[in-house]
CSV table of C-alpha atoms in Angstrom, one decimal:
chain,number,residue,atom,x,y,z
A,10,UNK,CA,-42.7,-25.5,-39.3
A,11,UNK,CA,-42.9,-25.3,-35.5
A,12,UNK,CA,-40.3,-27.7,-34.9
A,13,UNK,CA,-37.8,-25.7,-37.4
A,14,UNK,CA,-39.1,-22.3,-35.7
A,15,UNK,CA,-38.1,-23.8,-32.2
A,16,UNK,CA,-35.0,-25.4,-33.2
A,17,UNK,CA,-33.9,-22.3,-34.5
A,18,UNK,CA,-34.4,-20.8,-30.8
A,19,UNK,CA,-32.4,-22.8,-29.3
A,20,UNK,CA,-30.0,-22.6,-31.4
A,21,UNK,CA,-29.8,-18.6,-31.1
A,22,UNK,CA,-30.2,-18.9,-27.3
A,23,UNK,CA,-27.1,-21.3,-27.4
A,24,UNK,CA,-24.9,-19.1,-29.6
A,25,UNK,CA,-25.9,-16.0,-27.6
A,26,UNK,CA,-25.2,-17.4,-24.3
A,27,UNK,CA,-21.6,-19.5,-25.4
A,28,UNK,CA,-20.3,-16.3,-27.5
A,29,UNK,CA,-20.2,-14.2,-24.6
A,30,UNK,CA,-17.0,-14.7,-23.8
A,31,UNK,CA,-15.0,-12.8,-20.6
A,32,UNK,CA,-13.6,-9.7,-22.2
A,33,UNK,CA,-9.6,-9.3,-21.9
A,34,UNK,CA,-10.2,-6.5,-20.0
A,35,UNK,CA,-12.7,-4.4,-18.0
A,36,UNK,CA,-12.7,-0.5,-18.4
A,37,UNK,CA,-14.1,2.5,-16.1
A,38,UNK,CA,-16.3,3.8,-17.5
A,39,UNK,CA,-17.8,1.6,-19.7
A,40,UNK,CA,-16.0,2.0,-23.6
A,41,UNK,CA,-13.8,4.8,-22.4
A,42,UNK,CA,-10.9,3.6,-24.0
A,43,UNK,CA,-12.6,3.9,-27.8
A,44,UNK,CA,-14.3,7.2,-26.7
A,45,UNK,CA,-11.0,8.7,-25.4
A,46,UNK,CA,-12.0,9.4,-21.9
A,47,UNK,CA,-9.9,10.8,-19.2
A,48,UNK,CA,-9.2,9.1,-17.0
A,49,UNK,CA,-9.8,5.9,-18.1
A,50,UNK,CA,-9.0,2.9,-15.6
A,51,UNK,CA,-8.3,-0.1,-16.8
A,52,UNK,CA,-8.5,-4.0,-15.2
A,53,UNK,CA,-6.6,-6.4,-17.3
A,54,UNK,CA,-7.7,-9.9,-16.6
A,55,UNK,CA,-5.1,-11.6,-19.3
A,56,UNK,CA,-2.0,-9.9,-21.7
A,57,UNK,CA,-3.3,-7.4,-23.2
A,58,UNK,CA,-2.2,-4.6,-25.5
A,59,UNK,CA,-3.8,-1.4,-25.9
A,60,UNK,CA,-2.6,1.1,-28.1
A,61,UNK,CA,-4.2,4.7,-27.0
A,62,UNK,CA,-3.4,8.2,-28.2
A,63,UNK,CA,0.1,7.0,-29.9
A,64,UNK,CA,0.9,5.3,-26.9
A,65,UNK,CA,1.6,1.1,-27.4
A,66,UNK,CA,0.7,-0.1,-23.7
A,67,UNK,CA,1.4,-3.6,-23.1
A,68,UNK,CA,0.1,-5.0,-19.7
A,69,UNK,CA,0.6,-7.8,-17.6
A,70,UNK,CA,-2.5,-9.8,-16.2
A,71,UNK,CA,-4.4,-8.0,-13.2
A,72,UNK,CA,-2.7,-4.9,-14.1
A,73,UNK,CA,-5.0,-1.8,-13.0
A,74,UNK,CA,-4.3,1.4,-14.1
A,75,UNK,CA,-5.9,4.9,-15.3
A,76,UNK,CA,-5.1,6.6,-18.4
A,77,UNK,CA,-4.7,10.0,-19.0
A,78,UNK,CA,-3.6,12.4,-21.8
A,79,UNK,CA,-0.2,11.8,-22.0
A,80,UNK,CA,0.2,10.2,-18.4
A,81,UNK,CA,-0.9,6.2,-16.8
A,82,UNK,CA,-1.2,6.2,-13.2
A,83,UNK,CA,0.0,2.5,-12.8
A,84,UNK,CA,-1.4,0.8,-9.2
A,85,UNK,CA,-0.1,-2.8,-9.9
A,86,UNK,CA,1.3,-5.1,-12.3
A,87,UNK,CA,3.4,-4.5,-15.3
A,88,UNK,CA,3.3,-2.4,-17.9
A,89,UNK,CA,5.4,-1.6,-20.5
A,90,UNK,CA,4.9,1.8,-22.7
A,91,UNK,CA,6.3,2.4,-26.3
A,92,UNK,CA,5.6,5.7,-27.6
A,93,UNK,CA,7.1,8.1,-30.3
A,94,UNK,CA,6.0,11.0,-27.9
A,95,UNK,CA,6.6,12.1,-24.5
A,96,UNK,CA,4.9,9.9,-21.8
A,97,UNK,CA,4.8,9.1,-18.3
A,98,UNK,CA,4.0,6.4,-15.5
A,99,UNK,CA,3.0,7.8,-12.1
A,100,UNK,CA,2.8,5.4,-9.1
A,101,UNK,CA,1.9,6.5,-5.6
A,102,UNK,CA,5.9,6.5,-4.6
A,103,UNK,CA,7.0,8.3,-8.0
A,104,UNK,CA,7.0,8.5,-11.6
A,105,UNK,CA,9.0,7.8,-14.5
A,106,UNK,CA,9.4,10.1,-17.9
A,107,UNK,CA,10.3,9.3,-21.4
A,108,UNK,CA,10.6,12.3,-23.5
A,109,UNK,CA,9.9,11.3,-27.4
A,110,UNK,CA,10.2,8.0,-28.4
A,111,UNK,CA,11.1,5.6,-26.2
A,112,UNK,CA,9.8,2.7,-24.2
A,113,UNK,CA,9.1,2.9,-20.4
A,114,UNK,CA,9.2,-0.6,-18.2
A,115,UNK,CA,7.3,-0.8,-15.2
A,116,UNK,CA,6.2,-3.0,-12.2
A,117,UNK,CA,3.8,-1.8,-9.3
A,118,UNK,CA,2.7,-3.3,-6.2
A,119,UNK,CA,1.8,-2.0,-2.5
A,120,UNK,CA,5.5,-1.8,-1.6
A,121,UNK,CA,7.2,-0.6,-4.3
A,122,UNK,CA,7.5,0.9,-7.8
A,123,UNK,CA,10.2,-0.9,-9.9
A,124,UNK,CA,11.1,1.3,-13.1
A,125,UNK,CA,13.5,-0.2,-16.2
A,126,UNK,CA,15.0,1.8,-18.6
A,127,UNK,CA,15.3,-0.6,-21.7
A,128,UNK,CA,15.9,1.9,-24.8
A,129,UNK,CA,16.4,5.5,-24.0
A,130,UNK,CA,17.3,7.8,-21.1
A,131,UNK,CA,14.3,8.1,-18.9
A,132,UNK,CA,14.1,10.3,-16.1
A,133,UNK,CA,12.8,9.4,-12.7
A,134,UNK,CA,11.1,11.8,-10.5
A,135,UNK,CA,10.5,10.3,-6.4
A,136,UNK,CA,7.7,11.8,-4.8
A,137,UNK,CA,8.6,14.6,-2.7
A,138,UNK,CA,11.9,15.4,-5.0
A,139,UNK,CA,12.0,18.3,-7.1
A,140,UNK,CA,14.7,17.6,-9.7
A,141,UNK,CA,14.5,13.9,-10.8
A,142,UNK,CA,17.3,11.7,-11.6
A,143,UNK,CA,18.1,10.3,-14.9
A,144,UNK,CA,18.1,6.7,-15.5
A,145,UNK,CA,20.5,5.4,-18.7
A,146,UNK,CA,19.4,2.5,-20.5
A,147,UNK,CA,20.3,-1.2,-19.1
A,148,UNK,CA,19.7,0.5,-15.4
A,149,UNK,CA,16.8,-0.2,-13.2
A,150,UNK,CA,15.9,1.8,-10.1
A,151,UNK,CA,13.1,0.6,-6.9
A,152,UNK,CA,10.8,3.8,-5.5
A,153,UNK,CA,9.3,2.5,-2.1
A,154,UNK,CA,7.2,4.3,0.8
A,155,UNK,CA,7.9,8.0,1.9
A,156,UNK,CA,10.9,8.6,3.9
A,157,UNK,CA,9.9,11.2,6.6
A,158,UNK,CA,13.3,12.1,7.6
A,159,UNK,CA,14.3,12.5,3.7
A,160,UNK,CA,10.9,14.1,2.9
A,161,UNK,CA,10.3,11.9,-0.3
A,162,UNK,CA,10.1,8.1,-1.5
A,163,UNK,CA,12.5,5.8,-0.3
A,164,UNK,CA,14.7,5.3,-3.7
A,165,UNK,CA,17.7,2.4,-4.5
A,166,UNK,CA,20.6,3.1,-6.0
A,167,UNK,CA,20.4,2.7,-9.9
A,168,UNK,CA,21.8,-1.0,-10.6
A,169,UNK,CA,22.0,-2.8,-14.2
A,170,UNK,CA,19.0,-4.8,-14.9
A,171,UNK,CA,18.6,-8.6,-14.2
A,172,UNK,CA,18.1,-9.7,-17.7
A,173,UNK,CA,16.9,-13.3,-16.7
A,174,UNK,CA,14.8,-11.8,-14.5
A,175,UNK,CA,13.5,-9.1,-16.8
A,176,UNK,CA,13.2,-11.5,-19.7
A,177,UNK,CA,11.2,-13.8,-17.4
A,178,UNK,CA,8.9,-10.5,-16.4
A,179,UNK,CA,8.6,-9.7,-20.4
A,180,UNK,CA,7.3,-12.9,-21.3
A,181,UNK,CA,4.3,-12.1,-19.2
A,182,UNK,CA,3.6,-8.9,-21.4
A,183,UNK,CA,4.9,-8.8,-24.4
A,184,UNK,CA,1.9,-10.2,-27.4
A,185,UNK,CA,3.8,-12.7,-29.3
A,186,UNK,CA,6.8,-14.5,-29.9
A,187,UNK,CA,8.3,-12.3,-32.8
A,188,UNK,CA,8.6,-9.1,-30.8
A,189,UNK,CA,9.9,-11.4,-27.4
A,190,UNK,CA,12.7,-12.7,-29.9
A,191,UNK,CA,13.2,-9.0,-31.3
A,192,UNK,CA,13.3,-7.3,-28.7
A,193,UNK,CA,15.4,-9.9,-26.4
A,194,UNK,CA,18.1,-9.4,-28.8
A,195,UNK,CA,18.4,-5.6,-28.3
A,196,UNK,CA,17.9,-5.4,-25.0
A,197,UNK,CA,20.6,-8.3,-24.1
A,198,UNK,CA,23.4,-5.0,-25.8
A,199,UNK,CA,21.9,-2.4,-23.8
A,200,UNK,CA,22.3,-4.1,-20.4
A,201,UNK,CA,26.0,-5.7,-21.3
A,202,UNK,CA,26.9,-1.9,-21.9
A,203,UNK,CA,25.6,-1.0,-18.9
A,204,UNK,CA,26.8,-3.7,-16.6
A,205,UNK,CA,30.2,-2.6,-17.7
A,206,UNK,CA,29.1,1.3,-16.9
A,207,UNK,CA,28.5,0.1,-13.8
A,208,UNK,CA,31.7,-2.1,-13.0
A,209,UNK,CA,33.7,1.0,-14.7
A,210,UNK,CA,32.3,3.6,-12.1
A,211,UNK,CA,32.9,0.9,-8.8
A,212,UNK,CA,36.2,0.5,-9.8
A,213,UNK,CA,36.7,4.0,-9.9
A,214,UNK,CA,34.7,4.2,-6.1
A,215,UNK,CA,37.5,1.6,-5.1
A,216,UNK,CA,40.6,3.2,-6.0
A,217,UNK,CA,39.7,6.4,-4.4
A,218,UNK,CA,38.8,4.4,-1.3
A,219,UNK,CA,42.6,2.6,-2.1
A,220,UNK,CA,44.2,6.4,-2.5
A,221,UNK,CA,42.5,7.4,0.4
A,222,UNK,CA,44.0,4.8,2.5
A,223,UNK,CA,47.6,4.9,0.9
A,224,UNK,CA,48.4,8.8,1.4
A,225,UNK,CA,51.2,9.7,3.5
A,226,UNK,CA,49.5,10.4,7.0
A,227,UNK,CA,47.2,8.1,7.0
A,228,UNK,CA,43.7,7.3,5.6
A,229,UNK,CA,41.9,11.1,5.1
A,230,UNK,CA,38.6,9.0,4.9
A,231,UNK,CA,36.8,9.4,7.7
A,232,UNK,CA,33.5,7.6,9.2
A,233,UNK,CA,31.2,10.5,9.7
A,234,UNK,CA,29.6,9.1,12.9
A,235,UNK,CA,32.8,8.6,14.4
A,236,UNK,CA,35.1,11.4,13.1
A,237,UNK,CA,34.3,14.1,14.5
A,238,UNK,CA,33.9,12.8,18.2
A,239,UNK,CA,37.3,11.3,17.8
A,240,UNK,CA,39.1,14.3,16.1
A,241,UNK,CA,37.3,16.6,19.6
A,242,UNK,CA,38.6,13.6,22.2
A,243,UNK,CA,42.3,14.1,19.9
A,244,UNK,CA,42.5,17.8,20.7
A,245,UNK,CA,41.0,17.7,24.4
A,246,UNK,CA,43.9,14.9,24.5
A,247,UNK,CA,46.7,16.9,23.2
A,248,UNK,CA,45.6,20.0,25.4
A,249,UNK,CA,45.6,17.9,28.5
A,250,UNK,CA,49.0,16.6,28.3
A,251,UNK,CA,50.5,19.7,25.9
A,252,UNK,CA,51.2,17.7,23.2
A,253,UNK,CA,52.2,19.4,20.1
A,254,UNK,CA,49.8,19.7,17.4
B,257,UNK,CA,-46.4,-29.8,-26.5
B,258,UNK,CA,-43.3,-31.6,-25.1
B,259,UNK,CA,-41.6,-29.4,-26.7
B,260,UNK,CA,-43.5,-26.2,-26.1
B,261,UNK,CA,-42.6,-27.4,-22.3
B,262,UNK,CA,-39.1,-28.0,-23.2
B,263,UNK,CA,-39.0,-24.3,-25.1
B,264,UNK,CA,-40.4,-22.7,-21.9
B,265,UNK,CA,-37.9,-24.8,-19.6
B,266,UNK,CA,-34.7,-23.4,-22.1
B,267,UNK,CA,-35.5,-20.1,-21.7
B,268,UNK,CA,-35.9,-20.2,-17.8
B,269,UNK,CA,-32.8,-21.5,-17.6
B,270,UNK,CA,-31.1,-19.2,-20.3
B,271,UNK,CA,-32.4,-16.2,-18.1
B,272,UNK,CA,-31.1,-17.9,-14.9
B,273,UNK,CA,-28.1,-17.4,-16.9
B,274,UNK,CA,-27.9,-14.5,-17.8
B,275,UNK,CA,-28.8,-12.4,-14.7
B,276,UNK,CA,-25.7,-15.0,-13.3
B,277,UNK,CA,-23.7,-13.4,-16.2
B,278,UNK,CA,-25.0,-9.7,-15.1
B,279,UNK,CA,-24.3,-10.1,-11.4
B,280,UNK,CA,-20.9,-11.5,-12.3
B,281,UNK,CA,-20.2,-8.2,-14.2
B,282,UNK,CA,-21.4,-6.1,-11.5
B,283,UNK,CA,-19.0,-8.1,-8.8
B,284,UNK,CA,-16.3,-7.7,-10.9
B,285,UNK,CA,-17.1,-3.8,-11.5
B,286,UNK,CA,-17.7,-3.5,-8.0
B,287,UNK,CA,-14.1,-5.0,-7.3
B,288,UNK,CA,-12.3,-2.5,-9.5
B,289,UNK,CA,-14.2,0.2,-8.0
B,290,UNK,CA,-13.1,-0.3,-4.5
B,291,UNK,CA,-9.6,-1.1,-5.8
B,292,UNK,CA,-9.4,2.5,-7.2
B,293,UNK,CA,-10.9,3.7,-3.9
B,294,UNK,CA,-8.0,2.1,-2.1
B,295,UNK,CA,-5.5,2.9,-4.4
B,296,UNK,CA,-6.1,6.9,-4.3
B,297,UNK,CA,-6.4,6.7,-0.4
B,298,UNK,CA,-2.8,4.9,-0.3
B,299,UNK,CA,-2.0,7.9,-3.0
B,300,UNK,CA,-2.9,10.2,-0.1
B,301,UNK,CA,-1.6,8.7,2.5
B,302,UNK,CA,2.1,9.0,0.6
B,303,UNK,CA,1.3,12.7,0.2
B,304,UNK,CA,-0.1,13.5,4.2
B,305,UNK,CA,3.5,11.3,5.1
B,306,UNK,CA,5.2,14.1,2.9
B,307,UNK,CA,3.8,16.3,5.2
B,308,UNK,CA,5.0,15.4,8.4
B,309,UNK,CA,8.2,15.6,9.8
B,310,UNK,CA,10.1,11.9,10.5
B,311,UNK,CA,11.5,13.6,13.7
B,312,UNK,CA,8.3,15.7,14.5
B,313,UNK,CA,7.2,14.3,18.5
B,314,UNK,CA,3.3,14.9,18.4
B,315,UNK,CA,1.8,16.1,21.3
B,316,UNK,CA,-1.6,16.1,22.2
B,317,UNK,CA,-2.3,20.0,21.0
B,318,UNK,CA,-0.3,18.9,17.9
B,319,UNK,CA,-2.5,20.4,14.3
B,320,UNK,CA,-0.6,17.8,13.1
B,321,UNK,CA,-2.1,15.0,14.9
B,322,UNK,CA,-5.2,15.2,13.1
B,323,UNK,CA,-3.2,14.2,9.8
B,324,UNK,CA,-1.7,11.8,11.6
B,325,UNK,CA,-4.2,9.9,13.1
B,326,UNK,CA,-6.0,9.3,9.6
B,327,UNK,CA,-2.7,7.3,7.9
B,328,UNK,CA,-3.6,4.0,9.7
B,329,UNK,CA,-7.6,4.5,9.8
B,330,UNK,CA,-10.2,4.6,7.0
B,331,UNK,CA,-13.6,4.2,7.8
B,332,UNK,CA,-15.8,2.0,5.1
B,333,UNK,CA,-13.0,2.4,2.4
B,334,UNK,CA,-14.0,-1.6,1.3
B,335,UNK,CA,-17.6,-2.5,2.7
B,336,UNK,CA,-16.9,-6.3,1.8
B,337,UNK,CA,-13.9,-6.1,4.1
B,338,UNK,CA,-15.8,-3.9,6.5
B,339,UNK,CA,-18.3,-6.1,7.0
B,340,UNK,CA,-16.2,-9.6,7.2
B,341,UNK,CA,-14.1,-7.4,9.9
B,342,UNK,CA,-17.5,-6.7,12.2
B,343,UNK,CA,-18.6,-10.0,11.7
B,344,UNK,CA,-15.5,-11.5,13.3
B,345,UNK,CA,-15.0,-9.1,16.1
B,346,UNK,CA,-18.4,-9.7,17.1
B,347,UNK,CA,-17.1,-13.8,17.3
B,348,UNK,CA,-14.1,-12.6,19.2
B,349,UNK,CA,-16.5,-10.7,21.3
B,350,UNK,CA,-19.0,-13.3,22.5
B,351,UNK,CA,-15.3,-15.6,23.3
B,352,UNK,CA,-14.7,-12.3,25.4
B,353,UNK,CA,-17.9,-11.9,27.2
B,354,UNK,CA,-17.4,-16.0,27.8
B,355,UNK,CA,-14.3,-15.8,29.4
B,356,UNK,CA,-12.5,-17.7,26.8
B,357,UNK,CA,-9.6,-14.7,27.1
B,358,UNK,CA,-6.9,-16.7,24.8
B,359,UNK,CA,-9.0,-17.5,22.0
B,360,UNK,CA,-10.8,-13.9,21.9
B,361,UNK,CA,-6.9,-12.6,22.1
B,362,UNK,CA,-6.4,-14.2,18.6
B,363,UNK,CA,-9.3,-13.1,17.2
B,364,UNK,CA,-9.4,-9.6,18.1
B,365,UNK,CA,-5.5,-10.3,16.3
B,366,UNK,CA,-6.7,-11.5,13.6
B,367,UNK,CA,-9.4,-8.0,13.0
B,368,UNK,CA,-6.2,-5.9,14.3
B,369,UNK,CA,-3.9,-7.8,11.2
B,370,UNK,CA,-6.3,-8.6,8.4
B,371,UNK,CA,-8.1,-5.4,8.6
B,372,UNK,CA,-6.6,-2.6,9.8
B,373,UNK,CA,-8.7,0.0,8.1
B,374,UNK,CA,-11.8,-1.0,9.0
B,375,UNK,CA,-14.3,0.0,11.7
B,376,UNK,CA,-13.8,-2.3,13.9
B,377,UNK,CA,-9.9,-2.7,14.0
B,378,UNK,CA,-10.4,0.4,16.4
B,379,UNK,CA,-12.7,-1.5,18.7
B,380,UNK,CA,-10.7,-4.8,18.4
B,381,UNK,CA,-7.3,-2.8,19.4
B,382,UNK,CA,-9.0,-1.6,23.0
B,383,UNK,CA,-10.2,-5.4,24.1
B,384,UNK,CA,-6.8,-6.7,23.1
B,385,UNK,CA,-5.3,-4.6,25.6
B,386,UNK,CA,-8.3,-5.8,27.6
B,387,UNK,CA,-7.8,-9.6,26.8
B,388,UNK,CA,-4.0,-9.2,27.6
B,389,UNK,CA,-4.7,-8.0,30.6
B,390,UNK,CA,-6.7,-10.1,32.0
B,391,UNK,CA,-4.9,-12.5,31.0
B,392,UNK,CA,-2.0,-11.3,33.1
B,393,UNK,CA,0.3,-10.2,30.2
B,394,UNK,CA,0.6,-6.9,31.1
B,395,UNK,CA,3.3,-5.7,29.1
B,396,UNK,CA,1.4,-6.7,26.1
B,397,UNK,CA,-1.1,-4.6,27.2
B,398,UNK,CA,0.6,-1.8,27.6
B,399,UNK,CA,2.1,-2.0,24.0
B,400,UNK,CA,-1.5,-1.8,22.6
B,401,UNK,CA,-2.9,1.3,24.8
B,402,UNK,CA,0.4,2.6,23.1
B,403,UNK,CA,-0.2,2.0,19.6
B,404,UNK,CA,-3.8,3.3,20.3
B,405,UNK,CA,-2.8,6.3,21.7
B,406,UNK,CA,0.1,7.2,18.8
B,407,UNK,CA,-2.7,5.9,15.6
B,408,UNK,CA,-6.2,7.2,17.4
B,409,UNK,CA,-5.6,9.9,19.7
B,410,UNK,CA,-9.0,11.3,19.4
B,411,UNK,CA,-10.7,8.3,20.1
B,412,UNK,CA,-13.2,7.1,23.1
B,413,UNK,CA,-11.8,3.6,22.8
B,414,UNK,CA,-8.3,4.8,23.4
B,415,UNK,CA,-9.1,7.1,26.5
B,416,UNK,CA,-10.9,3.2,27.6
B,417,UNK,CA,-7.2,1.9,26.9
B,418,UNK,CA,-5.9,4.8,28.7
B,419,UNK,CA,-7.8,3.5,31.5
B,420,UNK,CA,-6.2,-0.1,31.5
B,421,UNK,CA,-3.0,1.4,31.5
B,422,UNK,CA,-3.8,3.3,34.9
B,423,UNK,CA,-5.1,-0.2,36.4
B,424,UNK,CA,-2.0,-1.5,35.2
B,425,UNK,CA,0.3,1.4,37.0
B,426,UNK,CA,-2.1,1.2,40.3
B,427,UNK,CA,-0.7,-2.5,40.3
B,428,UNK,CA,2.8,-1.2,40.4
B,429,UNK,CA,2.2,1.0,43.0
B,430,UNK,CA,2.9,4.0,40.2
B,431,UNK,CA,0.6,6.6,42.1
B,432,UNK,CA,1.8,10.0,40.2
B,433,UNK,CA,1.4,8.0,36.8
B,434,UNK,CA,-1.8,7.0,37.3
B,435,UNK,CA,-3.1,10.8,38.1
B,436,UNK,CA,-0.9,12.0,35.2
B,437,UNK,CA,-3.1,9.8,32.8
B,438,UNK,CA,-6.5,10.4,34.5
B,439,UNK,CA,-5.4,14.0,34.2
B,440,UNK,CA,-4.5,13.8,30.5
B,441,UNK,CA,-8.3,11.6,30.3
B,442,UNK,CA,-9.8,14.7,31.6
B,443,UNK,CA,-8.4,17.5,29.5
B,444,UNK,CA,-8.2,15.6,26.4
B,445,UNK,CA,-11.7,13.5,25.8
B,446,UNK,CA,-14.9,15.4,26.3
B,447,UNK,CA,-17.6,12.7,26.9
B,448,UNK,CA,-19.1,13.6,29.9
B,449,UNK,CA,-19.5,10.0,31.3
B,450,UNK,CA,-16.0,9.4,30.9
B,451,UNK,CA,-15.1,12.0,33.4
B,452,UNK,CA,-17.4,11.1,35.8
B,453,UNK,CA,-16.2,7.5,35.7
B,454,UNK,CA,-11.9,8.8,35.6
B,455,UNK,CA,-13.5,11.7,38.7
B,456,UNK,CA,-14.8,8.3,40.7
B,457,UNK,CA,-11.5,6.3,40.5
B,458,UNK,CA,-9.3,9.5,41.4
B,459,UNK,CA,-11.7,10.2,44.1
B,460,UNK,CA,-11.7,6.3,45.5
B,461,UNK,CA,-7.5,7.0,45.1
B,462,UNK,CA,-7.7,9.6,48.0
B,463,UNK,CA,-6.6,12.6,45.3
C-alpha cells in the first residue's frame, strides 16, 4: 500500500513538473488578455495568434506590444491585424489606420516602422503630421526617427511591395499552411496591380521631365539650388554689358 | 525506508525545481518590464525631438537646453545594464589610475558605445577626453569635451572636460580662449570648489 501510495507521488510530481510547459506568450498583467484589460502588453516568445475584441492579431516571435481598445502600440516585430472594424497600429515614429475591415501589416524595430497595405486603403499618419497620407493596397511605406527640420518622422516614398520579401516575412506569422497558401494567392493580384500603378505614374514623371526639356527655349526645369543664383548672375550680366532682355 | 529516503530526496529536488521554474518567470517578467520602460522613453524622446527646432543653435541660457540634454541621458532606465556599465568603468578606471592610458581609452569606449544611457557613460565620456589627452591625441580630445558640452551641459563632469579643453588651448598659446572658457566655467557651474580651482589657474595665468 505504501509502495503504490509513493509511486503514485512520483508519478504526480513528474507530470506536474514535465506539463509545465513555456507558455506561447507572456502578458502584462498577468491574464489581461482574457480579462480585457487596457493596456495589455504582450511578449510573444513563438507565432502566435491572438484574437482580441474582434481584432485577429497575428504576431511574429519576440513581438512586444500593448493592446488597447481599438488601438496596438507595436515596439518590435511583426504583426499583422485583420479586423471587420476600424483599428490601428501606433509605433514611436507613426501609425497606421484601417477603417472597417481590413488587414494592417506591420514590422517594428529601433530604427524604423515598416507599414504594408495588403487588402484595403490604409491610411498612414507620421508623427508630427497632421493630415496623413493614404497608402493603396500592394504599397508599402518606412516611418523612421523625427526629422527636426521637417518637424515629423522621417517618411519614404510609398513603393510597391517586395512580394518575395513579404512572403518570406509572412511565413513567420501567419498560423498554418492553408491561410499562407490563401492568402499568397490574393496578395500576389494586389501587388501586380500596383507595381503597374507605380510604373504608370513614373512614366508619367518622365515625360514631363522629356516636355520640359524639349520646349522651345530651352528646359523650363530648373534646379532649385542653382536657379535662382544663376537667373540673379544672368540679369546683373545683361545690365553690365546692356544686353537686351 | 530506502524509499522513504528516496521520497524525501524527490521532493527536494522537485522544489529545487520549481523555485528554478519561479525565478525563470520572474527574469523573464522582469525583461519585459524594462523593455516597456525603454520603449516609452524612446516614445518620448521622438515627442521632446518634435519639439525642438533642427536649426535651433542652443545657447547656454537656452529653456530648451534642458529638453535637450535629457534625449541622450537616462539615468537607471535598465538596472542590469546600469550595473554591467559601472562595473566596467570602474575596470577602465583602475587601467587609468595605472597608467595603462590605451587600454583604459577602449574601455571607457566601450561604456561610451554599449551604454550610452547609463550612469556612468557621463563619467566614462570626461576620462576619455582625459585618456586622449594624455595620450597626446589632442584633437580627439577636444571632440569629446564637445559632445559633453552639446549632450550634458549641466553637468560637473563636463565643466572637468571644459577644463582639459583650456589645458589644451594653453598649449597652443590660445590665451583669450582659455579665459573665455574659464569665464563661461564661472557663470555657468555653481559648485563652489570648482571656481576656486578655474579662480587659481586664471590667477597663475597673470589675468
Amino acid at each position: 500500500m505504501r509502495s503504490v501510495l509513493a509511486a503514485f507521488i512520483f508519478v504526480f510530481i513528474l507530470v506536474l513538473v514535465s506539463g509545465s510547459a513555456l507558455a506561447d506568450y507572456q502578458e502584462q498583467p498577468k491574464h489581461c488578455l482574457k480579462q480585457l484589460k487596457n493596456p495589455c502588453a504582450i511578449w510573444t516568445f513563438k507565432k502566435t495568434h491572438l484574437p482580441r475584441a474582434g481584432m485577429q492579431i497575428f504576431a511574429s516571435a519576440d513581438a512586444l506590444f500593448e493592446i488597447s481598445e481599438n488601438s496596438i502600440y507595436q515596439i518590435r516585430g511583426m504583426l499583422w491585424v485583420v479586423s471587420d472594424k476600424s483599428v490601428t497600429v501606433e509605433s514611436r515614429f507613426g501609425s497606421v489606420k484601417s477603417e472597417g475591415n481590413g488587414e494592417i501589416w506591420t514590422q517594428a524595430d529601433d530604427q524604423s516602422f515598416v507599414v504594408r497595405s495588403l487588402a484595403n486603403t490604409l491610411i498612414v499618419l507620421p508623427r508630427g503630421d497632421t493630415q496623413g497620407t493614404d497608402l493603396g493596397p500592394g504599397f508599402e511605406t518606412r516611418l523612421s526617427y523625427i526629422n527636426r527640420n521637417l518637424r515629423m518622422a522621417d517618411t519614404s516614398w510609398a513603393t510597391p511591395i517586395n512580394l518575395v520579401v513579404h512572403l518570406r516575412e509572412f511565413n513567420s506569422v501567419v498560423p498554418n499552411a492553408e491561410v499562407f497558401k490563401q492568402k499568397a494567392g490574393s496578395y500576389a493580384g494586389v501587388v501586380l496591380v500596383a507595381a503597374q500603378q507605380a510604373a504608370k505614374d513614373l512614366k508619367k514623371i518622365v515625360d514631363r521631365h522629356v516636355a520640359n526639356a524639349q520646349t522651345p527655349g530651352g528646359p523650363k526645369y530648373v534646379d532649385p539650388a542653382m536657379g535662382g543664383r544663376d537667373s540673379y548672375l544672368r540679369k546683373l550680366f545683361r545690365q553690365k554689358n546692356n544686353f537686351a532682355e | 525506508m530506502s524509499l522513504w529516503f528516496a521520497e524525501k530526496e524527490f521532493s527536494r529536488e522537485d522544489e529545487f525545481s520549481h523555485k528554478v521554474e519561479k525565478l525563470s518567470r520572474e527574469i523573464v517578467q522582469h525583461k519585459m518590464q524594462a523593455d516597456l520602460m525603454r520603449a516609452h522613453f524612446e516614445d518620448f524622446r521622438q515627442e521632446v525631438a518634435l519639439e525642438i527646432p533642427g536649426n535651433k543653435f542652443l545657447k547656454p541660457d537656452d529653456r530648451l537646453r534642458d529638453l535637450a540634454s535629457i534625449i541622450p541621458h537616462s539615468p537607471n532606465l535598465v538596472p542590469m545594464d546600469d550595473a554591467i556599465s559601472r562595473k566596467n568603468l570602474k575596470l577602465a578606471l583602475a587601467l587609468h589610475e595605472e597608467k595603462k592610458y590605451e587600454e583604459a581609452t577602449q574601455g571607457f569606449l566601450k561604456v561610451v558605445s554599449e551604454y550610452p544611457e547609463s550612469t556612468s557613460s557621463l563619467e566614462a565620456s570626461y576620462y576619455l577626453a582625459q585618456s586622449f589627452y594624455l595620450t597626446g591625441n589632442k584633437q580627439e580630445a577636444l571632440v569629446w569635451s564637445e559632445k559633453m558640452l552639446k549632450q550634458f551641459p549641466d553637468s560637473l563632469w563636463t565643466a572637468k572636460a571644459l577644463l582639459i579643453t583650456a589645458d589644451i588651448y594653453k598649449e597652443q598659446e590660445r590665451k583669450n580662449d582659455v579665459i573665455e572658457i574659464y569665464q563661461m566655467i564661472i557663470n555657468t557651474f555653481d559648485s563652489a570648489e570648482l571656481k576656486e580651482d578655474v579662480k587659481r589657474r586664471m590667477a597663475d595665468m597673470g589675468s
